[in-house]
Amino acid sequence: MLIRRKRLYYLILVLVVIVVGLLSREIPSWLPKWIGDILWGLMVFFIMGFIFRDRPILNNAILSAIFSIGIEVAKFYHAPWIDTFRYTIIGGLILGYVFSFYNILCYITGIAIGVTCEKLGINNSNKE
């Protein structure tokens, strides 16, 4: 069964997840920091759905995991140019600062939530 994702829908999902993720950092300390990391993984999954709209869910999940783990591993690289970018607001949001296995677990959890959403039919796609 071929699933064709609607790009506008995925763009809206990405924007909503970004807003909720940014708000999660601003809400009082009762909300755990890792919520934002889970939302980051979910956002990456929805971005892959936007870009690769005809690929199977599993392919997008694997691509999302590879991308997310790659970004996390890149935290070990500390050239001056990337550290300068990393310490800007946008660089910190995209690249982060310190490697953590817990971040990888959170990203995978966010991706799993995205997979579950697609499996439950939240994407409202045309099925051929």
Short mmCIF file of N, CA and C in Angstrom, two decimals, residues 30-123:
data_model
loop_
_atom_site.label_atom_id
_atom_site.label_comp_id
_atom_site.label_asym_id
_atom_site.label_seq_id
_atom_site.Cartn_x
_atom_site.Cartn_y
_atom_site.Cartn_z
N TRP A 30 8.80 22.66 36.35
CA TRP A 30 8.11 21.39 36.59
C TRP A 30 8.04 20.53 35.35
N LEU A 31 8.29 21.11 34.17
CA LEU A 31 8.30 20.34 32.93
C LEU A 31 9.73 19.88 32.65
N PRO A 32 9.97 18.58 32.55
CA PRO A 32 11.34 18.09 32.36
C PRO A 32 11.96 18.57 31.05
N LYS A 33 13.27 18.80 31.07
CA LYS A 33 14.00 19.27 29.89
C LYS A 33 13.91 18.28 28.73
N TRP A 34 13.82 16.99 29.05
CA TRP A 34 13.84 15.98 27.99
C TRP A 34 12.59 16.00 27.12
N ILE A 35 11.54 16.68 27.54
CA ILE A 35 10.35 16.81 26.68
C ILE A 35 10.75 17.48 25.37
N GLY A 36 11.59 18.51 25.46
CA GLY A 36 12.06 19.19 24.25
C GLY A 36 12.86 18.28 23.35
N ASP A 37 13.64 17.37 23.93
CA ASP A 37 14.43 16.42 23.13
C ASP A 37 13.53 15.41 22.42
N ILE A 38 12.48 14.98 23.09
CA ILE A 38 11.51 14.08 22.45
C ILE A 38 10.83 14.80 21.29
N LEU A 39 10.45 16.05 21.52
CA LEU A 39 9.81 16.84 20.46
C LEU A 39 10.77 17.07 19.30
N TRP A 40 12.07 17.19 19.58
CA TRP A 40 13.06 17.37 18.52
C TRP A 40 13.07 16.14 17.61
N GLY A 41 13.06 14.94 18.20
CA GLY A 41 13.00 13.71 17.41
C GLY A 41 11.72 13.62 16.60
N LEU A 42 10.61 14.02 17.20
CA LEU A 42 9.32 14.04 16.48
C LEU A 42 9.37 15.01 15.32
N MET A 43 9.96 16.18 15.53
CA MET A 43 10.09 17.17 14.47
C MET A 43 10.92 16.62 13.31
N VAL A 44 12.03 15.96 13.62
CA VAL A 44 12.87 15.39 12.57
C VAL A 44 12.07 14.36 11.77
N PHE A 45 11.29 13.53 12.44
CA PHE A 45 10.47 12.54 11.74
C PHE A 45 9.47 13.23 10.80
N PHE A 46 8.82 14.28 11.27
CA PHE A 46 7.86 15.00 10.41
C PHE A 46 8.56 15.71 9.25
N ILE A 47 9.78 16.21 9.48
CA ILE A 47 10.54 16.82 8.38
C ILE A 47 10.86 15.76 7.32
N MET A 48 11.25 14.58 7.75
CA MET A 48 11.51 13.49 6.79
C MET A 48 10.23 13.13 6.04
N GLY A 49 9.09 13.15 6.72
CA GLY A 49 7.81 12.90 6.05
C GLY A 49 7.49 13.98 5.03
N PHE A 50 7.88 15.21 5.32
CA PHE A 50 7.69 16.32 4.39
C PHE A 50 8.58 16.16 3.16
N ILE A 51 9.85 15.85 3.39
CA ILE A 51 10.81 15.74 2.29
C ILE A 51 10.58 14.47 1.47
N PHE A 52 10.43 13.35 2.14
CA PHE A 52 10.30 12.05 1.47
C PHE A 52 8.87 11.55 1.61
N ARG A 53 7.96 12.22 0.96
CA ARG A 53 6.54 11.97 1.18
C ARG A 53 6.05 10.63 0.66
N ASP A 54 6.78 9.99 -0.25
CA ASP A 54 6.35 8.71 -0.81
C ASP A 54 7.06 7.51 -0.20
N ARG A 55 7.98 7.74 0.69
CA ARG A 55 8.72 6.62 1.29
C ARG A 55 7.91 5.95 2.39
N PRO A 56 8.14 4.67 2.60
CA PRO A 56 7.45 3.97 3.70
C PRO A 56 7.81 4.56 5.06
N ILE A 57 6.93 4.36 6.00
CA ILE A 57 7.12 4.89 7.36
C ILE A 57 8.45 4.42 7.95
N LEU A 58 8.76 3.14 7.79
CA LEU A 58 9.99 2.61 8.36
C LEU A 58 11.23 3.30 7.78
N ASN A 59 11.23 3.56 6.48
CA ASN A 59 12.37 4.26 5.86
C ASN A 59 12.56 5.63 6.49
N ASN A 60 11.45 6.37 6.64
CA ASN A 60 11.56 7.70 7.23
C ASN A 60 11.99 7.63 8.69
N ALA A 61 11.55 6.61 9.39
CA ALA A 61 11.97 6.44 10.79
C ALA A 61 13.47 6.17 10.87
N ILE A 62 13.97 5.32 9.99
CA ILE A 62 15.41 5.01 9.99
C ILE A 62 16.22 6.24 9.61
N LEU A 63 15.79 6.97 8.58
CA LEU A 63 16.48 8.20 8.19
C LEU A 63 16.48 9.20 9.34
N SER A 64 15.36 9.32 10.02
CA SER A 64 15.26 10.24 11.16
C SER A 64 16.22 9.85 12.27
N ALA A 65 16.31 8.56 12.55
CA ALA A 65 17.22 8.08 13.60
C ALA A 65 18.68 8.32 13.21
N ILE A 66 19.03 8.03 11.97
CA ILE A 66 20.41 8.26 11.50
C ILE A 66 20.76 9.73 11.60
N PHE A 67 19.86 10.60 11.14
CA PHE A 67 20.09 12.04 11.20
C PHE A 67 20.25 12.50 12.64
N SER A 68 19.34 12.08 13.51
CA SER A 68 19.36 12.51 14.91
C SER A 68 20.61 12.04 15.63
N ILE A 69 20.98 10.79 15.42
CA ILE A 69 22.18 10.26 16.05
C ILE A 69 23.42 10.95 15.49
N GLY A 70 23.40 11.24 14.19
CA GLY A 70 24.51 11.97 13.58
C GLY A 70 24.71 13.35 14.19
N ILE A 71 23.61 14.06 14.42
CA ILE A 71 23.69 15.37 15.06
C ILE A 71 24.25 15.23 16.48
N GLU A 72 23.80 14.21 17.19
CA GLU A 72 24.27 14.00 18.57
C GLU A 72 25.76 13.67 18.59
N VAL A 73 26.21 12.81 17.68
CA VAL A 73 27.63 12.44 17.62
C VAL A 73 28.48 13.64 17.20
N ALA A 74 27.91 14.54 16.40
CA ALA A 74 28.64 15.74 15.97
C ALA A 74 29.02 16.64 17.15
N LYS A 75 28.42 16.41 18.30
CA LYS A 75 28.77 17.20 19.49
C LYS A 75 30.19 16.91 19.98
N PHE A 76 30.78 15.81 19.50
CA PHE A 76 32.17 15.51 19.83
C PHE A 76 33.14 16.36 19.01
N TYR A 77 32.67 16.93 17.91
CA TYR A 77 33.53 17.72 17.02
C TYR A 77 33.56 19.16 17.50
N HIS A 78 34.76 19.69 17.73
CA HIS A 78 34.87 21.03 18.30
C HIS A 78 35.86 21.90 17.54
N ALA A 79 35.61 22.12 16.26
CA ALA A 79 36.39 23.10 15.52
C ALA A 79 35.86 24.49 15.88
N PRO A 80 36.70 25.51 15.80
CA PRO A 80 36.24 26.85 16.17
C PRO A 80 35.00 27.32 15.41
N TRP A 81 34.93 27.02 14.12
CA TRP A 81 33.79 27.51 13.33
C TRP A 81 32.47 26.88 13.77
N ILE A 82 32.49 25.58 14.10
CA ILE A 82 31.24 24.93 14.50
C ILE A 82 30.87 25.30 15.94
N ASP A 83 31.88 25.51 16.79
CA ASP A 83 31.58 25.95 18.15
C ASP A 83 31.01 27.37 18.16
N THR A 84 31.51 28.21 17.27
CA THR A 84 30.95 29.56 17.15
C THR A 84 29.48 29.48 16.77
N PHE A 85 29.16 28.63 15.80
CA PHE A 85 27.76 28.45 15.40
C PHE A 85 26.95 27.80 16.52
N ARG A 86 27.52 26.81 17.16
CA ARG A 86 26.83 26.07 18.22
C ARG A 86 26.40 26.99 19.36
N TYR A 87 27.16 28.04 19.62
CA TYR A 87 26.83 28.94 20.74
C TYR A 87 25.97 30.13 20.32
N THR A 88 25.37 30.05 19.14
CA THR A 88 24.29 30.97 18.78
C THR A 88 22.98 30.31 19.18
N ILE A 89 21.91 31.07 19.21
CA ILE A 89 20.61 30.49 19.59
C ILE A 89 20.21 29.39 18.62
N ILE A 90 20.25 29.69 17.33
CA ILE A 90 19.82 28.70 16.33
C ILE A 90 20.77 27.51 16.31
N GLY A 91 22.07 27.76 16.45
CA GLY A 91 23.05 26.67 16.48
C GLY A 91 22.85 25.75 17.67
N GLY A 92 22.54 26.34 18.82
CA GLY A 92 22.27 25.54 20.01
C GLY A 92 21.02 24.70 19.86
N LEU A 93 19.99 25.27 19.22
CA LEU A 93 18.75 24.52 19.01
C LEU A 93 18.94 23.37 18.04
N ILE A 94 19.76 23.58 17.02
CA ILE A 94 19.96 22.54 16.00
C ILE A 94 21.00 21.51 16.45
N LEU A 95 22.14 21.98 16.94
CA LEU A 95 23.26 21.08 17.23
C LEU A 95 23.37 20.67 18.69
N GLY A 96 22.87 21.49 19.59
CA GLY A 96 23.05 21.21 21.01
C GLY A 96 24.49 21.45 21.43
N TYR A 97 24.81 21.06 22.67
CA TYR A 97 26.12 21.40 23.22
C TYR A 97 26.93 20.19 23.67
N VAL A 98 26.33 19.29 24.42
CA VAL A 98 27.06 18.19 25.05
C VAL A 98 26.42 16.86 24.66
N PHE A 99 27.25 15.90 24.26
CA PHE A 99 26.75 14.57 23.89
C PHE A 99 26.08 13.89 25.07
N SER A 100 24.97 13.21 24.78
CA SER A 100 24.27 12.46 25.83
C SER A 100 23.54 11.27 25.21
N PHE A 101 23.75 10.09 25.79
CA PHE A 101 22.99 8.92 25.34
C PHE A 101 21.50 9.10 25.63
N TYR A 102 21.20 9.86 26.67
CA TYR A 102 19.79 10.12 27.00
C TYR A 102 19.10 10.92 25.89
N ASN A 103 19.84 11.83 25.27
CA ASN A 103 19.27 12.57 24.14
C ASN A 103 18.89 11.62 23.01
N ILE A 104 19.77 10.66 22.73
CA ILE A 104 19.48 9.69 21.67
C ILE A 104 18.22 8.91 22.01
N LEU A 105 18.09 8.50 23.24
CA LEU A 105 16.88 7.79 23.68
C LEU A 105 15.64 8.67 23.50
N CYS A 106 15.76 9.94 23.84
CA CYS A 106 14.63 10.87 23.65
C CYS A 106 14.30 11.05 22.17
N TYR A 107 15.31 11.18 21.32
CA TYR A 107 15.06 11.33 19.89
C TYR A 107 14.33 10.10 19.34
N ILE A 108 14.79 8.92 19.73
CA ILE A 108 14.16 7.68 19.27
C ILE A 108 12.72 7.61 19.77
N THR A 109 12.48 8.06 20.98
CA THR A 109 11.12 8.10 21.52
C THR A 109 10.24 9.03 20.69
N GLY A 110 10.76 10.20 20.35
CA GLY A 110 10.01 11.13 19.51
C GLY A 110 9.71 10.56 18.13
N ILE A 111 10.69 9.87 17.56
CA ILE A 111 10.48 9.23 16.26
C ILE A 111 9.42 8.14 16.39
N ALA A 112 9.46 7.37 17.46
CA ALA A 112 8.46 6.32 17.68
C ALA A 112 7.06 6.92 17.82
N ILE A 113 6.95 8.08 18.45
CA ILE A 113 5.65 8.76 18.54
C ILE A 113 5.17 9.14 17.15
N GLY A 114 6.08 9.65 16.31
CA GLY A 114 5.71 9.99 14.93
C GLY A 114 5.26 8.78 14.14
N VAL A 115 5.98 7.67 14.29
CA VAL A 115 5.59 6.42 13.61
C VAL A 115 4.20 6.00 14.07
N THR A 116 3.96 6.07 15.36
CA THR A 116 2.65 5.70 15.91
C THR A 116 1.56 6.59 15.34
N CYS A 117 1.82 7.89 15.25
CA CYS A 117 0.84 8.82 14.67
C CYS A 117 0.51 8.43 13.23
N GLU A 118 1.54 8.11 12.45
CA GLU A 118 1.27 7.71 11.06
C GLU A 118 0.53 6.39 11.00
N LYS A 119 0.92 5.45 11.83
CA LYS A 119 0.24 4.15 11.83
C LYS A 119 -1.22 4.28 12.21
N LEU A 120 -1.53 5.22 13.09
CA LEU A 120 -2.91 5.44 13.51
C LEU A 120 -3.70 6.27 12.50
N GLY A 121 -3.04 6.72 11.45
CA GLY A 121 -3.73 7.43 10.38
C GLY A 121 -3.90 8.91 10.60
N ILE A 122 -3.10 9.48 11.48
CA ILE A 122 -3.22 10.91 11.75
C ILE A 122 -2.81 11.74 10.54
N ASN A 123 -2.06 11.16 9.61
CA ASN A 123 -1.57 11.93 8.47
C ASN A 123 -2.63 12.24 7.42
#
